[in-house]
Short mmCIF file of C-alpha atoms and ligand atoms in Angstrom, two decimals:
data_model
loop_
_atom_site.label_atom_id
_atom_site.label_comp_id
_atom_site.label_asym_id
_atom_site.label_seq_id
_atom_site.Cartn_x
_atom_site.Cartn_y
_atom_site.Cartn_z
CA UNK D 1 31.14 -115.37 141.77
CA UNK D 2 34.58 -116.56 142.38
CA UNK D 3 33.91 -119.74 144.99
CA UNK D 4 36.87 -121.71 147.08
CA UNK D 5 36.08 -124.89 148.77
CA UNK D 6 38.62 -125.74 150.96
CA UNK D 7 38.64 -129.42 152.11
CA UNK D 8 37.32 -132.24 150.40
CA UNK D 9 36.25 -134.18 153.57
CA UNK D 10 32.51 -134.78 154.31
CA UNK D 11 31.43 -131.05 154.61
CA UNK D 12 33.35 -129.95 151.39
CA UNK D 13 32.79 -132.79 149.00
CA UNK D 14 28.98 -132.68 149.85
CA UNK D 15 28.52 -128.85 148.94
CA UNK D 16 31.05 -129.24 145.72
CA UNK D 17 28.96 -131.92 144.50
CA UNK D 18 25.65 -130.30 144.95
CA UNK D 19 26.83 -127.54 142.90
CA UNK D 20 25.86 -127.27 138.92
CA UNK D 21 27.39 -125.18 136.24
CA UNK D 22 25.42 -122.31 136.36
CA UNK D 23 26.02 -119.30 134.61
CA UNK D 24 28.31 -116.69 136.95
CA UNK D 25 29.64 -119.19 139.29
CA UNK D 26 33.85 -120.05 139.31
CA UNK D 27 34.41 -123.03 141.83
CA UNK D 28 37.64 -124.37 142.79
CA UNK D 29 37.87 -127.56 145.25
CA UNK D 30 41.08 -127.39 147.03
CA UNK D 31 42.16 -130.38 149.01
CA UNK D 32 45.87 -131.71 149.95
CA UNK D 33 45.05 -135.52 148.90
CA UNK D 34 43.82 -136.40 145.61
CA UNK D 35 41.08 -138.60 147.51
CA UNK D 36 38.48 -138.29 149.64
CA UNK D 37 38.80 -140.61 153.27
CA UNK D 38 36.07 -141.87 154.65
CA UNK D 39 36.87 -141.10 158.14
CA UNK D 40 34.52 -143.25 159.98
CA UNK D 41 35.80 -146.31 158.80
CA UNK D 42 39.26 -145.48 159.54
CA UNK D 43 39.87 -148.46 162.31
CA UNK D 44 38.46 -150.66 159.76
CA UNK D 45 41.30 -149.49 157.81
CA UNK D 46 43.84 -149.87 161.07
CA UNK D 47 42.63 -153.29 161.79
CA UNK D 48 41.76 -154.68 158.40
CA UNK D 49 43.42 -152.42 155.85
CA UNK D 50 39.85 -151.61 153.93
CA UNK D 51 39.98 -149.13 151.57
CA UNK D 52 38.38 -146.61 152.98
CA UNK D 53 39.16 -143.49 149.94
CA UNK D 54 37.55 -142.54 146.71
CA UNK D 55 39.43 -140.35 144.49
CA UNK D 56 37.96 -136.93 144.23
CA UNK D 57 38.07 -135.60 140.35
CA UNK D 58 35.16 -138.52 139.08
CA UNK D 59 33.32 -137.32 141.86
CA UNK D 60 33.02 -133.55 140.44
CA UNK D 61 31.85 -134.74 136.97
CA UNK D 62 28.83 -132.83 136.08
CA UNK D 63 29.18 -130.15 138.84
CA UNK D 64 31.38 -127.69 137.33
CA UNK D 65 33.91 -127.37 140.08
CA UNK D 66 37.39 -127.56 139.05
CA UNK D 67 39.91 -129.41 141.25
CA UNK D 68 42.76 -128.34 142.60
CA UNK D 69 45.43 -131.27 144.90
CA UNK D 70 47.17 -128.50 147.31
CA UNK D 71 48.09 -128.29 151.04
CA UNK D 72 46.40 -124.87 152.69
CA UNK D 73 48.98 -122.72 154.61
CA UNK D 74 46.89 -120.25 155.66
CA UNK D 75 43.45 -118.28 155.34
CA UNK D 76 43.10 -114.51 155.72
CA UNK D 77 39.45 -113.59 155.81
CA UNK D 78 40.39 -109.86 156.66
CA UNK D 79 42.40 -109.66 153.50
CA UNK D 80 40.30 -112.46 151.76
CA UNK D 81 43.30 -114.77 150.69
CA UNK D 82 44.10 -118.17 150.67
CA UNK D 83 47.80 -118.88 151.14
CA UNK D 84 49.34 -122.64 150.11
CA UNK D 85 52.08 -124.48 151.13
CA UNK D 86 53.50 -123.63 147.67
CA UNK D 87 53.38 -119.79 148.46
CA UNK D 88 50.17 -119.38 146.35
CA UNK D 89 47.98 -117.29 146.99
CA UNK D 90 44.20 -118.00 145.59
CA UNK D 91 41.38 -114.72 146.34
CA UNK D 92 37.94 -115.54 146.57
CA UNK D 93 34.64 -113.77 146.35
CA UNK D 94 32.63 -116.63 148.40
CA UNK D 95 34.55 -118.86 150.68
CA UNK D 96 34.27 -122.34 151.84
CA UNK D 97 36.20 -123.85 154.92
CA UNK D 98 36.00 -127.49 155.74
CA UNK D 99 38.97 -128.34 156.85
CA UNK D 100 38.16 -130.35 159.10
CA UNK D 101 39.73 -130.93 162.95
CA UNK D 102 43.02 -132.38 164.72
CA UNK D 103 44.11 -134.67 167.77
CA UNK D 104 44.03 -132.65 170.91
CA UNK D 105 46.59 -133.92 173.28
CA UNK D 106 45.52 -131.77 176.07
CA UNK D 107 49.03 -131.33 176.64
CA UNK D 108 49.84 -134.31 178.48
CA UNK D 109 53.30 -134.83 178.93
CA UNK D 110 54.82 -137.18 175.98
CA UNK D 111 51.34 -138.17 174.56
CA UNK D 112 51.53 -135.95 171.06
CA UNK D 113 55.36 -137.64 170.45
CA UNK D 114 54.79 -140.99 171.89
CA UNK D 115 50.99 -142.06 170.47
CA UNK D 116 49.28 -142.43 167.09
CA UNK D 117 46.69 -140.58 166.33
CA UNK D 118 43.42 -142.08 164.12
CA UNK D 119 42.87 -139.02 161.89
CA UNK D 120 43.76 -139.87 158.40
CA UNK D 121 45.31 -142.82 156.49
CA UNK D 122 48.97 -142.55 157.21
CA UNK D 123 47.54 -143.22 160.98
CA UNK D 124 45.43 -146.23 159.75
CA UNK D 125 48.22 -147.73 157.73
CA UNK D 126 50.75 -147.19 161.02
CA UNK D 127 48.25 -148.93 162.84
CA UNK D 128 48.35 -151.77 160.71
CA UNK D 129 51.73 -152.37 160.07
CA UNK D 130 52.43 -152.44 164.35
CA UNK D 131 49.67 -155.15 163.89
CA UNK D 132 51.03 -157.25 161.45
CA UNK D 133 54.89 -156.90 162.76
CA UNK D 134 53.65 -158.49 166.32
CA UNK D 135 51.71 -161.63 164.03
CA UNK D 136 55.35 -161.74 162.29
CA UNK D 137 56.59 -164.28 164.58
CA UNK D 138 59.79 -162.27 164.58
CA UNK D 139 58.64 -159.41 167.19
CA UNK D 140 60.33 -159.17 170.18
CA UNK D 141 59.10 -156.27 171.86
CA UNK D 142 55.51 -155.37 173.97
CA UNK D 143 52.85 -156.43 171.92
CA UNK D 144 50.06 -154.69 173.97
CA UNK D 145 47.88 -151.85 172.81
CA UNK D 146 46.93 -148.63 175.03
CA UNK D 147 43.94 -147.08 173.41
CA UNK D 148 43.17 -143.58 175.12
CA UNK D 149 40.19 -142.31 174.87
CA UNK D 150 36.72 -144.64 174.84
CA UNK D 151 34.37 -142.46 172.88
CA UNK D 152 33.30 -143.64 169.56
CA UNK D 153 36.88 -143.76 167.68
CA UNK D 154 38.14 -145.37 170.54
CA UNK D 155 35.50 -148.28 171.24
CA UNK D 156 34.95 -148.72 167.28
CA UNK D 157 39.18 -149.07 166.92
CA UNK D 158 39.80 -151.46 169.92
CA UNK D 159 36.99 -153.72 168.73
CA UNK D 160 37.98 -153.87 165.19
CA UNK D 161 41.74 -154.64 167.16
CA UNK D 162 40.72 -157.58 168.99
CA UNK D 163 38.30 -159.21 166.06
CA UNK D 164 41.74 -158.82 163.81
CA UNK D 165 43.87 -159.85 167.35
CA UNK D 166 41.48 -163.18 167.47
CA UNK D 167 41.83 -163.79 163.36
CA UNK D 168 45.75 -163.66 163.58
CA UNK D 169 45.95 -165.80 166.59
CA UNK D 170 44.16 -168.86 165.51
CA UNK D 171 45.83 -168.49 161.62
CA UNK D 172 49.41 -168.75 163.36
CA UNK D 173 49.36 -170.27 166.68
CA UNK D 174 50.32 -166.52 168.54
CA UNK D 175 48.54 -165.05 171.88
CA UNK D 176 46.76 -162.34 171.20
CA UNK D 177 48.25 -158.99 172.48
CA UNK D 178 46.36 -156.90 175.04
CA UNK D 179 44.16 -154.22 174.30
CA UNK D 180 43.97 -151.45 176.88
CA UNK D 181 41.15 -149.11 176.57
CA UNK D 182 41.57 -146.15 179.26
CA UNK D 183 39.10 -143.23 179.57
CA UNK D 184 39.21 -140.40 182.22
CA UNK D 185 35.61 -139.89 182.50
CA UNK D 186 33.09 -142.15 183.91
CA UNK D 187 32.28 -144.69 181.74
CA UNK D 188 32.54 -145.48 177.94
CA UNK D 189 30.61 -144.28 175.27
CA UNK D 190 28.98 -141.60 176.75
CA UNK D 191 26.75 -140.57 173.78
CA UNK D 192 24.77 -143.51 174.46
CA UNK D 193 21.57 -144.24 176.82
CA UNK D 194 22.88 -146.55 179.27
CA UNK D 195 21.10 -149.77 178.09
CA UNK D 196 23.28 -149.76 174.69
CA UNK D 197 26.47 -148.21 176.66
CA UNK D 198 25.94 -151.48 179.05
CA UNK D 199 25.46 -153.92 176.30
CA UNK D 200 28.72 -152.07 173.99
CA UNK D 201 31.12 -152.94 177.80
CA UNK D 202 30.08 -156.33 177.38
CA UNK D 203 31.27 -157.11 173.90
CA UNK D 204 34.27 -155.41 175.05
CA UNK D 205 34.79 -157.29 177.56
CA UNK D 206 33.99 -160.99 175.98
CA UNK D 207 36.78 -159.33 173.71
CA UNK D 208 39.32 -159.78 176.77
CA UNK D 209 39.71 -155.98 176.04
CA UNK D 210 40.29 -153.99 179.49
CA UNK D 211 38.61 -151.45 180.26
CA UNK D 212 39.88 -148.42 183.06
CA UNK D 213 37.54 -145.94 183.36
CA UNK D 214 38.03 -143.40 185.63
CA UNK D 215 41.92 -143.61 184.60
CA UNK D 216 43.59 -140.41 183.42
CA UNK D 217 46.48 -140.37 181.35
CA UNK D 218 49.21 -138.36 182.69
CA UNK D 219 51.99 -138.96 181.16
CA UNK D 220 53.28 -141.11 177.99
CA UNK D 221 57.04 -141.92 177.41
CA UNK D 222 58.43 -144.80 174.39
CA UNK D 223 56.58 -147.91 175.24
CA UNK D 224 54.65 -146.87 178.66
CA UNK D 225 51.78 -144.68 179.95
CA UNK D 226 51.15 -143.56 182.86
CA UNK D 227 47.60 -143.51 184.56
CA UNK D 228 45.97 -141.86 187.35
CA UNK D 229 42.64 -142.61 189.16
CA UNK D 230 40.15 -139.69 191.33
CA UNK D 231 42.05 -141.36 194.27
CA UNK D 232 45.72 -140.02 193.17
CA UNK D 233 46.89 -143.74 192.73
CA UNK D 234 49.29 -144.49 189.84
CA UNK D 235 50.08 -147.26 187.67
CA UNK D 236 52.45 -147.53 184.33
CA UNK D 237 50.94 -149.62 181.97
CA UNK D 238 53.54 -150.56 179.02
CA UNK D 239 53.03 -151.26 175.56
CA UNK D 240 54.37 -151.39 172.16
CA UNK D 241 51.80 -149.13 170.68
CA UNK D 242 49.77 -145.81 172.46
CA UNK D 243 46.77 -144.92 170.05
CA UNK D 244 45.09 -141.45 171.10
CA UNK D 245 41.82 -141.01 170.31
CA UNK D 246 40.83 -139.07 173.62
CA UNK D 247 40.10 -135.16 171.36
CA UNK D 248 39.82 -133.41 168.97
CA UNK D 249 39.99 -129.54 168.18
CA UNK D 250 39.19 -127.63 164.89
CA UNK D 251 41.96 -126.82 162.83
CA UNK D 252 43.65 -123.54 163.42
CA UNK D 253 44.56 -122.03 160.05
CA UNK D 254 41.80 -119.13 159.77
CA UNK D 255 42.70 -115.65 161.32
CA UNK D 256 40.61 -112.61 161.30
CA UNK D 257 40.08 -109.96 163.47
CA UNK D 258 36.25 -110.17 164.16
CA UNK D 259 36.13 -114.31 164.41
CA UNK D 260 34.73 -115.39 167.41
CA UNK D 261 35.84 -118.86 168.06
CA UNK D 262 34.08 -121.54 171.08
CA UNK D 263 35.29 -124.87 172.95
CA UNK D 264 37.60 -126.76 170.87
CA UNK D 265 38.65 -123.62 168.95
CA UNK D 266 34.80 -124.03 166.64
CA UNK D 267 34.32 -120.82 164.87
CA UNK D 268 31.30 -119.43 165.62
CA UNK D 269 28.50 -119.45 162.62
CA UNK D 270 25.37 -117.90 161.73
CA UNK D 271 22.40 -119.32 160.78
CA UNK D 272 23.25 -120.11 157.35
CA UNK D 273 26.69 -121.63 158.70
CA UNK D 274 28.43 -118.19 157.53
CA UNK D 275 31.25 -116.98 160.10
CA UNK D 276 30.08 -114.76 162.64
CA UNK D 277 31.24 -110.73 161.26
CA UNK D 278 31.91 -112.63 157.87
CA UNK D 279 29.19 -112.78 155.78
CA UNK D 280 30.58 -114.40 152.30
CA UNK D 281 32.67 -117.14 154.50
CA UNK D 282 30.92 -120.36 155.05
CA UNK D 283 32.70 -122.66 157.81
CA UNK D 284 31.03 -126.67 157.98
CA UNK D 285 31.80 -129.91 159.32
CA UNK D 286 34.33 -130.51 162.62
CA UNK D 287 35.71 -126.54 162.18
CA UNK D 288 32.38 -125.03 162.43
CA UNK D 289 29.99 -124.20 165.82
CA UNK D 290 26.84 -124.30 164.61
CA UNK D 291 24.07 -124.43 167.30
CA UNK D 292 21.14 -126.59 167.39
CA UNK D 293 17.33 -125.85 167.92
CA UNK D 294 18.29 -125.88 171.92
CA UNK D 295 21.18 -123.45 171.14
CA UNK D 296 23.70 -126.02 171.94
CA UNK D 297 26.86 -127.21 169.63
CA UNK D 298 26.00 -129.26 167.03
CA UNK D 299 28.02 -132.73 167.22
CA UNK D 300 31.14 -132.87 165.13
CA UNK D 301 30.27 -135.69 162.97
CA UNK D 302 30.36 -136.92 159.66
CA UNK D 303 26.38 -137.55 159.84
CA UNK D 304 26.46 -132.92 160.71
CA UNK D 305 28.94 -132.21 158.75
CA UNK D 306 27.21 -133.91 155.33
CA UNK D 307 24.20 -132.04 156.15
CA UNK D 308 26.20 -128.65 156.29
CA UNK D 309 27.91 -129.45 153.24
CA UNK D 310 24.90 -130.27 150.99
CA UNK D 311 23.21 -126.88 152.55
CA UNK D 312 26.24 -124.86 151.86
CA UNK D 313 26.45 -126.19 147.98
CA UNK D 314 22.74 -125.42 147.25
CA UNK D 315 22.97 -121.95 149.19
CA UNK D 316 25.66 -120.90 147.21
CA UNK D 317 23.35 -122.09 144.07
CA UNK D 318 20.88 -119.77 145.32
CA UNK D 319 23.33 -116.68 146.24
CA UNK D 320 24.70 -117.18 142.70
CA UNK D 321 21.20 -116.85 141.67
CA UNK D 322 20.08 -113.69 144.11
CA UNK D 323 17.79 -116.04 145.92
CA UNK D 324 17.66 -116.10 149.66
CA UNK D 325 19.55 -118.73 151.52
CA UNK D 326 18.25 -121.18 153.92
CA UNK D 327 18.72 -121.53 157.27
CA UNK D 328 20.71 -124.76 158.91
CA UNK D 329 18.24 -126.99 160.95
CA UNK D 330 20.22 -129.79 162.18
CA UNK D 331 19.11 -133.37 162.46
CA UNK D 332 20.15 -136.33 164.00
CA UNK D 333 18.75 -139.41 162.30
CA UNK D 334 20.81 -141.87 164.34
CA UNK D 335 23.75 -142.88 166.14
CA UNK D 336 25.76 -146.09 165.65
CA UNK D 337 28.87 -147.69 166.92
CA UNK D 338 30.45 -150.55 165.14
CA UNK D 339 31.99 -153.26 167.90
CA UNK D 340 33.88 -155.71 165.47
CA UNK D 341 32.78 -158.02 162.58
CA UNK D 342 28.99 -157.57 162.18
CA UNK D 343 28.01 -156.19 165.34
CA UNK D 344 26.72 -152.54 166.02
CA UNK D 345 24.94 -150.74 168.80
CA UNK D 346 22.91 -147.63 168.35
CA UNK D 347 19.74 -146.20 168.10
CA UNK D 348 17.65 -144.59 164.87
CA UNK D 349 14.94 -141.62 165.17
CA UNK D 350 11.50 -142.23 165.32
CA UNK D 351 8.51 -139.47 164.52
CA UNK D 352 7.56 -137.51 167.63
CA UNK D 353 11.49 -137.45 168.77
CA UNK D 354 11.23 -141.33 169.83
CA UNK D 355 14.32 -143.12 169.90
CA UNK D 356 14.37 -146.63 168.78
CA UNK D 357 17.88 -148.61 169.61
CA UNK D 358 18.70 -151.58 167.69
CA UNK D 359 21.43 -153.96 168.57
CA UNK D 360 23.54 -156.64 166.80
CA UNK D 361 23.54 -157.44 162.61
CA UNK D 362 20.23 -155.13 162.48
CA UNK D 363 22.39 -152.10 164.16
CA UNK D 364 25.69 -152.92 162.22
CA UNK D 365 23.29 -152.83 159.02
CA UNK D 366 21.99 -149.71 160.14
CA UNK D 367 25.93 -148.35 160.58
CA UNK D 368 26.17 -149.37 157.07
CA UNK D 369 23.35 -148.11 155.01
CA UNK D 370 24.60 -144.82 156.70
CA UNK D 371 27.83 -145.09 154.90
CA UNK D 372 25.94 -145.89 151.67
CA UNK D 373 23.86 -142.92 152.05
CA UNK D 374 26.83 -140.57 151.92
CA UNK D 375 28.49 -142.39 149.30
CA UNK D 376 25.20 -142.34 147.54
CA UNK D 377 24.77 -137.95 147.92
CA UNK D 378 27.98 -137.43 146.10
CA UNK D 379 27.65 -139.45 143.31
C1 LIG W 407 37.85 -143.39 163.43
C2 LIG W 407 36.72 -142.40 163.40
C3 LIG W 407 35.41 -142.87 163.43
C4 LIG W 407 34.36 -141.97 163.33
N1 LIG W 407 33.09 -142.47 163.30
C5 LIG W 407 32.06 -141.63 163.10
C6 LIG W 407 30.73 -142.16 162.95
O1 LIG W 407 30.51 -143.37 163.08
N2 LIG W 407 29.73 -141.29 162.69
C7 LIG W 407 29.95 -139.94 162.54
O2 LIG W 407 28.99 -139.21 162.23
N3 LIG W 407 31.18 -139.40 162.68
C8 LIG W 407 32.24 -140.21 162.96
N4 LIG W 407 33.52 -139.69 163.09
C9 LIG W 407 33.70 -138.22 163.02
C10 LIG W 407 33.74 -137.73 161.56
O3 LIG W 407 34.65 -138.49 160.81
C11 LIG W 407 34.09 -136.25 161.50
O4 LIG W 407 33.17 -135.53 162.30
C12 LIG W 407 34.02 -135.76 160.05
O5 LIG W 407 35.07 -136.37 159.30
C13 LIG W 407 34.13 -134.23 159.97
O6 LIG W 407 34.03 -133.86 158.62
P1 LIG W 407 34.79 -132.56 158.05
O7 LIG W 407 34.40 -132.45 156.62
O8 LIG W 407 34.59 -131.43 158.96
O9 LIG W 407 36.33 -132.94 158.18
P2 LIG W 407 37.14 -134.12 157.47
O10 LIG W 407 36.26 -135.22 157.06
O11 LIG W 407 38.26 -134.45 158.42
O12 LIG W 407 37.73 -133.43 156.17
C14 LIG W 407 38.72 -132.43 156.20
C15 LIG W 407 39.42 -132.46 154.87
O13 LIG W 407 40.32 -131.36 154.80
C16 LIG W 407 41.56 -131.80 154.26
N5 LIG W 407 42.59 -130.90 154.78
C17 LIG W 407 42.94 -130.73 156.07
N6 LIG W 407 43.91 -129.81 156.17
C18 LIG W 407 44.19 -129.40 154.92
C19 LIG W 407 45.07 -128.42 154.39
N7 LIG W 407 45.90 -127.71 155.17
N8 LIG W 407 45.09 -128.23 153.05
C20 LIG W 407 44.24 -128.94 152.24
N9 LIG W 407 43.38 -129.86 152.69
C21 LIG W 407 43.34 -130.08 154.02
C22 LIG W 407 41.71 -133.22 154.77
O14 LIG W 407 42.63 -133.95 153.99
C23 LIG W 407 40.28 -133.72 154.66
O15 LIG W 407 40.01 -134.29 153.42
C24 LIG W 407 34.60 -140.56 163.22
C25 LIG W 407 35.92 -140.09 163.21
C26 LIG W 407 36.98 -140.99 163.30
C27 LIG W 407 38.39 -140.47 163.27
#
């Protein structure tokens, strides 16, 4: 059985390296880096320059899956091809798509030319450098940041920001520069029960960071956005760097005529995370729409889309095998948000679907060991 992964992120790295060699099965990871990016810790990266990427071919050591550094074009489930960038073109018998999900400007006038995005490492490494040319003591331009968008990219970036803001300042004797965090809806961090929301604005705040919710970005042009309250009232906020972290959407790059596809462009997927109509295509992580217990989306996260990955790996063990395959049955075992340095927010799941939140080193431990669990699974 001729097998494709496509996308080493957290969906297709976890089922390539839960596959074995087993007699019948052909498996080729395809993926346009040579590494793997831990995409959760990419403001750590922006603020900090971590390294935040493992190179992929150690990783595949004893699984039997060949590796193959290419960009996809294109994926034609009706005619079951694979096109690349290079004008390859790869057939499959099983297929796996995990390719993952871009920004989603919503269209807003000047935002997708004028702001960085926070979706890979070129973005992390942009971030950086603006950082370090405003700490160069020969910047003359704005030196504030507009962060749009205050879910958890946006809170975890503009903390990291102001931690690295606060470092830089004291080391040479420099202001900090403004941070700017602006969200349309309500308040920030809406994935979080208000107690931990509450206590996540306050370390923003004893950041200096400034916070306008209920602001909606209308417009973006060089150095400036523009922002809009319920009321209709405007203001132009400038700044030398506009970070947009306000949406994603899954990656458009698979056609076929009998895909049914949900908010944020999803494909729809069965229970076994195969494309609806499309029984031998598997699609995981951020491009997937998976459904929960309740029949609602799952979350696209890394936390989901490591779960769908190591499913997808051993199902394809067991259709190599003429076994059955298992159904998905998402969990959530947590939920943290990093706010700077060593502190966290979030909350863990207890038995009887209790909820225990944990703030401070404890939760920013907690953020961590989840990071060591998924670098532990694909060892
Ligand atoms: C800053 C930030 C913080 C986050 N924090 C958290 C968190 O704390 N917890 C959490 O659970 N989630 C978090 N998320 C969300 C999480 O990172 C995503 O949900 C997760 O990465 C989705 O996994 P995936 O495998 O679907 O896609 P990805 O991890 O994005 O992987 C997609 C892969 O496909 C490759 N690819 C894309 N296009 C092509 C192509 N044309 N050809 C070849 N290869 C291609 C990419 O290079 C990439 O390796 C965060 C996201 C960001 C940006």
């Amino acid at each position: 059985m001729k097998t494709l992964i496509l996308g080493a992120g957290y969906a297709g790295l976890a089922a390539a390296t839960k596959l074995k060699p087993t007699p019948g099965l052909e498996a080729l990871l395809v993926e346009q880096n040579p590494f793997h990016t831990f995409e959760t810790r990419l403001h750590e990266a922006a603020a900090h320059n971590t390294r935040v990427t493992l190179p992929i071919q150690p990783l595949l050591r004893g699984t039997g899956v060949a590796f193959e550094q290419a960009a996809v074009e294109s994926v034609d489930i009706d005619a079951r091809e694979v096109i690349l960038k290079d004008g390859r073109v790869l057939t499959y018998d099983t297929l796996v798509v995990g390719l993952g999900s871009v920004t989603n400007f919503y269209r807003i006038p000047g935002l997708a030319e004028h702001a960085s995005e926070l979706k890979q490492l070129s973005d992390a490494d942009e971030i950086y450098s603006f950082v370090n040319q405003v700490y160069s003591g020969e910047y003359r331009g704005n030196r504030d940041i507009v962060v749009g968008g205050a879910g958890l990219t946006g809170v975890e970036l503009v903390t990291e920001l102001a931690q690295r803001a606060e470092l830089l300042s004291k080391a040479r004797g420099l202001p900090p520069f403004r941070i700017y965090l602006v969200e349309a809806g309500p308040k920030i961090l809406p994935i979080l029960d208000e107690a931990l929301r509450q206590k996540a604005e306050r370390v923003l705040r004893d950041y200096g960071i400034e916070i306008l919710v209920g602001h909606r970005i209308t417009r973006a042009t060089e150095g400036s956005v523009t922002v809009q309250t319920q009321d209709g009232e405007e203001k132009v906020i400038e700044a030398g760097k506009i970070i947009w972290t306000g949406g994603i959407q899954a990656r458009d790059i698979v056609k076929g005529e009998r895909l049914e596809k949900g908010p944020g462009g999803r494909i729809a997927v069965d229970e076994f995370l195969r494309a609806k109509g499309y029984p031998d295509v598997f699609v995981i992580g951020d491009m997937g729409l998976a459904l929960n217990q309740e029949g609602k989306p799952v979350p696209t996260t890394a936390q989901h889309a490591g779960q769908q990955g190591r499913l997808t790996g051993k199902n394809i063990l067991r259709l190599v095998r003429g076994e059955a395959l298992e159904p998905y049955e998402p969990t959530t075992l947590g939920e943290f948000v990093s706010l700077g340095g060593l502190m966290a927010v979030g909350w863990m799941k207890l038995p009887w679907n209790q909820k225990l939140a944990i703030t401070g080193g404890l939760a920013h431990v907690m953020k961590k060991a989840s990071e060591w669990r998924w670098r532990a699974s694909i060892d």
